[in-house]
Amino acid sequence: MAKTIRDVYGESLVKYGATDDRIIVLDADVSNSTKSIIFGKEFPDRFFNVGIAEANMAAMAAGFAACGKIPFINTFATFLNTLGLLSARIYGSYSNWNMKFMGAYGGVSDSFDGPTHHSIEDITIFRSLPNFQVLVATDARHTAWLVKNAIDHDGPMYIRLSRNAVPDVYDDNATFTPGKGNILREGDDVTIIACGLMVKEALDAAETLAGQGISARVVDMFSIKPIDTQLIVDSAKKSKLIVTAEEHSIIGGLGGAVAEVLSANGCGVKQAFVGLNDVHAETGPTDTLMKKYGLSAENIMTQTLKGLGR
């Protein structure tokens, strides 16, 4: 069974923290949930639980960054893009300090805590901040790479993590390049560009579409900012339709980023959007919420067929 993204994240902090004492980990009293506690148990002198004081935590992290440390800032994603936003904007973005904002329980994965805890606008907010990079974890192996990449990159970064175990998309031989998307399946009729949990849904949709005679390329666009402009343009040239799929509002997230590229480069191709359609997500089991808001292979197929006039 696949490991949860949050467990792999905690284990990766320990792995790289063992050889790099610049790594500092802060949490806002949810370390058992974010799994930053795994690091805390191994390196208590570099772990700071600040309590329910997310704004203070982000400001503390700025101080560490100013001293040459690499602070990993942990809490639920919704509290980073609200309570932590002032420090993200002033110290991360404006001052361009080396701060890593780790958004746990992204999307609707904080199922039973409801609308106040679901994070469906975090990508929009963080990608609007100058100097920030914005990335979304796809599966366990990708999560481990994201931690290493965050350490290697000198600059502010927002990484969205999910609460749950997700099916493996990548094997042990997978490679990732900063700022580049990965083509997971080739196709000539339509390109499905997805991120996070929706990547596996996109692959499932492509497999079913193939049975209906529709050839779908599937792209994991885990880097929302910087985004792989060339891959999007190349996909538009060979496709009749671009479909974006994300566990996020369709306003300003992956879909918005792709639309900006298509427009700026004069790509005359239609785009369909799969995501939350300008609503707040309700309370309930994650699978139920995903289905209700169309975050599924079935809805990717529906939007693809509709976009192709089928």
Short mmCIF file of C-alpha atoms in Angstrom, two decimals:
data_model
loop_
_atom_site.label_atom_id
_atom_site.label_comp_id
_atom_site.label_asym_id
_atom_site.label_seq_id
_atom_site.Cartn_x
_atom_site.Cartn_y
_atom_site.Cartn_z
CA MET A 1 0.00 0.00 0.00
CA ALA A 2 1.27 3.47 -0.90
CA LYS A 3 2.53 5.69 1.91
CA THR A 4 0.72 8.88 2.72
CA ILE A 5 2.24 12.02 1.29
CA ARG A 6 2.53 13.52 4.77
CA ASP A 7 4.46 10.50 6.12
CA VAL A 8 6.93 10.65 3.25
CA TYR A 9 7.30 14.37 3.85
CA GLY A 10 8.19 13.88 7.52
CA GLU A 11 10.64 11.10 6.72
CA SER A 12 12.30 13.22 4.02
CA LEU A 13 12.83 16.09 6.46
CA VAL A 14 14.70 13.68 8.73
CA LYS A 15 16.73 12.22 5.87
CA TYR A 16 18.04 15.55 4.64
CA GLY A 17 18.08 17.21 8.04
CA ALA A 18 20.57 14.61 9.26
CA THR A 19 23.27 16.03 7.00
CA ASP A 20 22.22 19.68 6.74
CA ASP A 21 21.94 21.63 9.98
CA ARG A 22 20.60 24.65 8.14
CA ILE A 23 17.19 22.95 8.10
CA ILE A 24 14.84 24.34 10.74
CA VAL A 25 11.27 23.05 11.13
CA LEU A 26 8.41 25.05 12.63
CA ASP A 27 4.84 23.92 13.27
CA ALA A 28 1.65 25.50 14.60
CA ASP A 29 0.53 22.78 17.02
CA VAL A 30 -0.49 20.30 14.30
CA SER A 31 2.81 18.44 13.96
CA ASN A 32 1.12 15.06 14.44
CA SER A 33 -1.01 15.90 11.42
CA THR A 34 1.64 17.46 9.20
CA LYS A 35 4.14 14.79 10.33
CA SER A 36 6.78 17.38 11.03
CA ILE A 37 6.82 15.67 14.45
CA ILE A 38 9.01 12.98 12.88
CA PHE A 39 11.72 15.61 12.44
CA GLY A 40 11.02 17.03 15.89
CA LYS A 41 11.69 13.73 17.60
CA GLU A 42 15.01 13.30 15.81
CA PHE A 43 16.23 16.90 16.04
CA PRO A 44 14.42 18.63 18.92
CA ASP A 45 16.93 21.49 18.98
CA ARG A 46 15.90 22.47 15.43
CA PHE A 47 12.16 21.98 15.86
CA PHE A 48 9.82 24.69 17.12
CA ASN A 49 6.16 24.14 17.95
CA VAL A 50 4.84 27.68 18.28
CA GLY A 51 1.28 26.74 19.22
CA ILE A 52 -1.75 28.08 17.42
CA ALA A 53 0.09 31.20 16.28
CA GLU A 54 0.51 30.81 12.54
CA ALA A 55 1.32 34.47 11.85
CA ASN A 56 4.02 34.48 14.51
CA MET A 57 5.42 31.20 13.16
CA ALA A 58 5.89 32.65 9.68
CA ALA A 59 7.59 35.75 11.12
CA MET A 60 9.91 33.57 13.23
CA ALA A 61 10.80 31.63 10.08
CA ALA A 62 11.79 34.90 8.42
CA GLY A 63 14.27 35.48 11.21
CA PHE A 64 15.81 32.06 10.69
CA ALA A 65 16.04 32.68 6.94
CA ALA A 66 17.75 36.01 7.55
CA CYS A 67 20.41 34.11 9.53
CA GLY A 68 21.13 31.67 6.71
CA LYS A 69 18.89 28.83 7.86
CA ILE A 70 16.32 27.00 5.71
CA PRO A 71 13.01 27.14 7.60
CA PHE A 72 10.24 24.71 6.70
CA ILE A 73 6.96 26.27 7.87
CA ASN A 74 4.20 23.75 8.59
CA THR A 75 0.47 23.94 9.14
CA PHE A 76 -2.72 23.32 7.21
CA ALA A 77 -2.55 25.02 3.81
CA THR A 78 -5.54 27.24 4.49
CA PHE A 79 -3.76 28.90 7.44
CA LEU A 80 -0.60 29.56 5.46
CA ASN A 81 -2.43 31.49 2.76
CA THR A 82 -4.39 33.50 5.35
CA LEU A 83 -2.68 33.93 8.72
CA GLY A 84 0.79 33.36 7.30
CA LEU A 85 0.29 35.53 4.23
CA LEU A 86 1.68 38.80 5.60
CA SER A 87 5.09 37.27 6.31
CA ALA A 88 4.96 35.31 3.06
CA ARG A 89 4.41 38.55 1.18
CA ILE A 90 6.84 40.81 3.05
CA TYR A 91 9.67 38.43 3.96
CA GLY A 92 9.29 35.65 1.43
CA SER A 93 8.20 37.56 -1.65
CA TYR A 94 9.42 41.15 -1.18
CA SER A 95 12.61 40.34 0.73
CA ASN A 96 13.15 37.15 -1.30
CA TRP A 97 14.24 35.16 1.75
CA ASN A 98 14.72 31.42 1.65
CA MET A 99 11.45 30.32 3.30
CA LYS A 100 9.59 27.07 2.58
CA PHE A 101 5.84 27.23 3.16
CA MET A 102 4.57 23.64 3.38
CA GLY A 103 0.80 23.52 2.92
CA ALA A 104 -0.50 20.34 4.57
CA TYR A 105 -4.01 19.00 3.96
CA GLY A 106 -4.31 20.78 0.61
CA GLY A 107 -7.54 20.80 -1.37
CA VAL A 108 -10.43 18.99 0.31
CA SER A 109 -8.28 16.42 2.12
CA ASP A 110 -9.14 17.87 5.55
CA SER A 111 -12.52 16.32 4.92
CA PHE A 112 -14.47 16.54 8.18
CA ASP A 113 -13.14 19.92 9.33
CA GLY A 114 -15.14 21.50 6.55
CA PRO A 115 -15.14 24.82 4.68
CA THR A 116 -12.92 26.67 7.16
CA HIS A 117 -10.13 24.13 6.71
CA HIS A 118 -10.38 23.21 3.04
CA SER A 119 -7.73 24.97 0.97
CA ILE A 120 -9.06 25.60 -2.51
CA GLU A 121 -7.48 28.97 -3.24
CA ASP A 122 -3.90 28.51 -2.00
CA ILE A 123 -2.33 28.07 -5.44
CA THR A 124 -3.99 31.26 -6.69
CA ILE A 125 -2.71 33.26 -3.72
CA PHE A 126 0.87 32.00 -3.62
CA ARG A 127 1.49 32.12 -7.36
CA SER A 128 0.52 35.81 -7.32
CA LEU A 129 3.50 36.59 -5.04
CA PRO A 130 6.66 37.69 -6.90
CA ASN A 131 9.73 35.45 -6.37
CA PHE A 132 7.65 32.54 -5.06
CA GLN A 133 7.78 29.11 -6.66
CA VAL A 134 4.60 27.02 -6.34
CA LEU A 135 4.63 23.23 -6.55
CA VAL A 136 2.11 20.44 -5.88
CA ALA A 137 2.97 16.93 -4.67
CA THR A 138 1.81 14.13 -6.96
CA ASP A 139 2.67 10.98 -5.00
CA ALA A 140 5.10 9.63 -2.41
CA ARG A 141 8.21 9.52 -4.61
CA HIS A 142 7.54 12.97 -5.95
CA THR A 143 7.12 14.31 -2.41
CA ALA A 144 10.59 13.11 -1.43
CA TRP A 145 12.04 14.95 -4.44
CA LEU A 146 10.10 18.10 -3.57
CA VAL A 147 11.79 18.27 -0.16
CA LYS A 148 15.26 17.88 -1.69
CA ASN A 149 14.44 20.44 -4.38
CA ALA A 150 13.22 22.90 -1.74
CA ILE A 151 16.56 22.62 0.05
CA ASP A 152 18.52 23.08 -3.17
CA HIS A 153 16.52 26.11 -4.34
CA ASP A 154 17.51 29.40 -2.73
CA GLY A 155 14.29 31.37 -2.54
CA PRO A 156 10.73 31.37 -1.22
CA MET A 157 8.59 28.40 -2.10
CA TYR A 158 5.08 27.10 -1.49
CA ILE A 159 4.56 23.34 -1.69
CA ARG A 160 1.09 21.85 -1.46
CA LEU A 161 0.82 18.48 0.27
CA SER A 162 -2.16 16.15 0.67
CA ARG A 163 -3.25 14.41 3.84
CA ASN A 164 -3.94 11.03 2.30
CA ALA A 165 -2.20 8.07 0.76
CA VAL A 166 -2.41 8.36 -3.01
CA PRO A 167 -1.77 5.78 -5.75
CA ASP A 168 1.77 5.69 -7.07
CA VAL A 169 2.20 7.52 -10.34
CA TYR A 170 5.99 7.36 -10.45
CA ASP A 171 8.39 4.45 -10.02
CA ASP A 172 11.85 4.46 -8.47
CA ASN A 173 13.43 5.51 -11.78
CA ALA A 174 11.35 8.67 -12.14
CA THR A 175 13.18 11.95 -12.64
CA PHE A 176 11.96 15.49 -12.09
CA THR A 177 13.23 18.80 -13.39
CA PRO A 178 12.45 22.11 -11.67
CA GLY A 179 10.01 24.17 -13.71
CA LYS A 180 9.19 21.34 -16.11
CA GLY A 181 6.10 19.19 -16.46
CA ASN A 182 6.22 15.43 -17.03
CA ILE A 183 4.48 13.75 -19.97
CA LEU A 184 3.03 10.54 -18.52
CA ARG A 185 1.09 9.40 -21.56
CA GLU A 186 1.18 10.45 -25.19
CA GLY A 187 -1.89 11.28 -27.25
CA ASP A 188 -2.91 13.33 -30.30
CA ASP A 189 -6.55 14.35 -29.80
CA VAL A 190 -6.57 16.04 -26.40
CA THR A 191 -4.09 17.02 -23.70
CA ILE A 192 -5.08 16.65 -20.04
CA ILE A 193 -2.89 18.81 -17.80
CA ALA A 194 -3.27 17.91 -14.13
CA CYS A 195 -1.57 18.33 -10.78
CA GLY A 196 -1.63 16.62 -7.39
CA LEU A 197 -4.26 13.95 -6.79
CA MET A 198 -5.85 14.69 -10.15
CA VAL A 199 -2.90 13.27 -12.06
CA LYS A 200 -3.99 9.68 -11.36
CA GLU A 201 -7.56 10.63 -12.23
CA ALA A 202 -6.31 12.04 -15.53
CA LEU A 203 -4.47 8.82 -16.34
CA ASP A 204 -7.59 6.78 -15.58
CA ALA A 205 -9.68 9.08 -17.76
CA ALA A 206 -7.20 8.78 -20.63
CA GLU A 207 -7.34 4.99 -20.45
CA THR A 208 -11.13 4.99 -20.71
CA LEU A 209 -11.14 7.61 -23.46
CA ALA A 210 -8.79 5.39 -25.46
CA GLY A 211 -11.53 2.76 -25.49
CA GLN A 212 -13.75 5.33 -27.21
CA GLY A 213 -11.16 6.09 -29.84
CA ILE A 214 -9.88 9.30 -28.24
CA SER A 215 -6.11 9.63 -27.82
CA ALA A 216 -5.21 11.71 -24.75
CA ARG A 217 -1.84 13.06 -23.73
CA VAL A 218 -1.49 13.36 -19.93
CA VAL A 219 0.85 15.92 -18.37
CA ASP A 220 1.73 16.20 -14.69
CA MET A 221 2.19 19.96 -14.29
CA PHE A 222 3.48 19.78 -10.72
CA SER A 223 5.29 23.09 -11.12
CA ILE A 224 2.59 25.75 -11.27
CA LYS A 225 5.14 28.54 -11.00
CA PRO A 226 7.41 28.57 -12.88
CA ILE A 227 5.18 26.81 -15.37
CA ASP A 228 6.40 24.83 -18.37
CA THR A 229 5.33 27.23 -21.11
CA GLN A 230 6.95 25.29 -23.92
CA LEU A 231 5.24 22.03 -23.00
CA ILE A 232 1.84 23.75 -22.89
CA VAL A 233 2.39 25.41 -26.27
CA ASP A 234 3.63 22.17 -27.83
CA SER A 235 0.60 20.33 -26.45
CA ALA A 236 -1.74 22.97 -27.84
CA LYS A 237 -0.24 22.58 -31.30
CA LYS A 238 -1.02 18.86 -31.42
CA SER A 239 -4.35 18.82 -29.57
CA LYS A 240 -7.93 19.78 -30.39
CA LEU A 241 -8.61 20.51 -26.72
CA ILE A 242 -6.73 21.26 -23.50
CA VAL A 243 -8.32 20.02 -20.27
CA THR A 244 -6.94 21.17 -16.90
CA ALA A 245 -7.71 19.18 -13.76
CA GLU A 246 -6.98 20.30 -10.20
CA GLU A 247 -8.19 19.83 -6.63
CA HIS A 248 -8.59 23.59 -6.39
CA SER A 249 -10.85 26.39 -7.54
CA ILE A 250 -10.88 26.77 -11.31
CA ILE A 251 -10.22 30.48 -10.72
CA GLY A 252 -6.54 31.37 -10.73
CA GLY A 253 -5.02 27.94 -10.10
CA LEU A 254 -3.52 25.50 -12.60
CA GLY A 255 -6.33 26.16 -15.07
CA GLY A 256 -5.78 29.90 -14.88
CA ALA A 257 -2.03 29.53 -15.27
CA VAL A 258 -2.46 27.34 -18.36
CA ALA A 259 -5.03 29.74 -19.83
CA GLU A 260 -2.57 32.62 -19.43
CA VAL A 261 0.06 30.69 -21.39
CA LEU A 262 -2.39 29.74 -24.14
CA SER A 263 -3.58 33.34 -24.49
CA ALA A 264 -0.14 34.95 -24.37
CA ASN A 265 1.17 32.62 -27.05
CA GLY A 266 -1.81 32.88 -29.39
CA CYS A 267 -2.72 29.21 -29.10
CA GLY A 268 -6.04 28.81 -30.87
CA VAL A 269 -7.23 25.84 -28.86
CA LYS A 270 -10.25 25.42 -26.62
CA GLN A 271 -9.77 24.77 -22.90
CA ALA A 272 -12.01 22.91 -20.46
CA PHE A 273 -11.66 23.28 -16.69
CA VAL A 274 -12.06 20.56 -14.06
CA GLY A 275 -12.00 21.82 -10.47
CA LEU A 276 -14.21 23.45 -7.88
CA ASN A 277 -16.48 25.86 -9.70
CA ASP A 278 -16.37 29.00 -7.52
CA VAL A 279 -17.79 27.31 -4.40
CA HIS A 280 -16.67 26.43 -0.89
CA ALA A 281 -16.36 22.71 -0.26
CA GLU A 282 -18.62 21.19 2.35
CA THR A 283 -17.91 18.70 5.16
CA GLY A 284 -17.71 14.97 4.45
CA PRO A 285 -15.49 12.04 3.51
CA THR A 286 -12.79 13.01 1.04
CA ASP A 287 -13.98 10.54 -1.61
CA THR A 288 -17.51 11.92 -1.34
CA LEU A 289 -16.31 15.50 -1.68
CA MET A 290 -14.11 14.65 -4.65
CA LYS A 291 -17.08 13.06 -6.40
CA LYS A 292 -19.52 15.87 -5.55
CA TYR A 293 -17.27 18.57 -6.95
CA GLY A 294 -16.33 16.66 -10.09
CA LEU A 295 -12.76 15.91 -9.05
CA SER A 296 -12.81 12.57 -10.79
CA ALA A 297 -11.81 10.64 -13.88
CA GLU A 298 -15.49 10.53 -14.82
CA ASN A 299 -15.79 14.31 -14.91
CA ILE A 300 -12.53 14.68 -16.82
CA MET A 301 -14.05 12.34 -19.41
CA THR A 302 -17.31 14.30 -19.42
CA GLN A 303 -15.55 17.63 -19.96
CA THR A 304 -13.32 16.12 -22.62
CA LEU A 305 -16.23 14.70 -24.58
CA LYS A 306 -18.16 17.94 -24.23
CA GLY A 307 -15.17 19.99 -25.36
CA LEU A 308 -14.72 17.76 -28.39
CA GLY A 309 -18.40 18.04 -29.25
CA ARG A 310 -19.03 14.36 -28.58
#
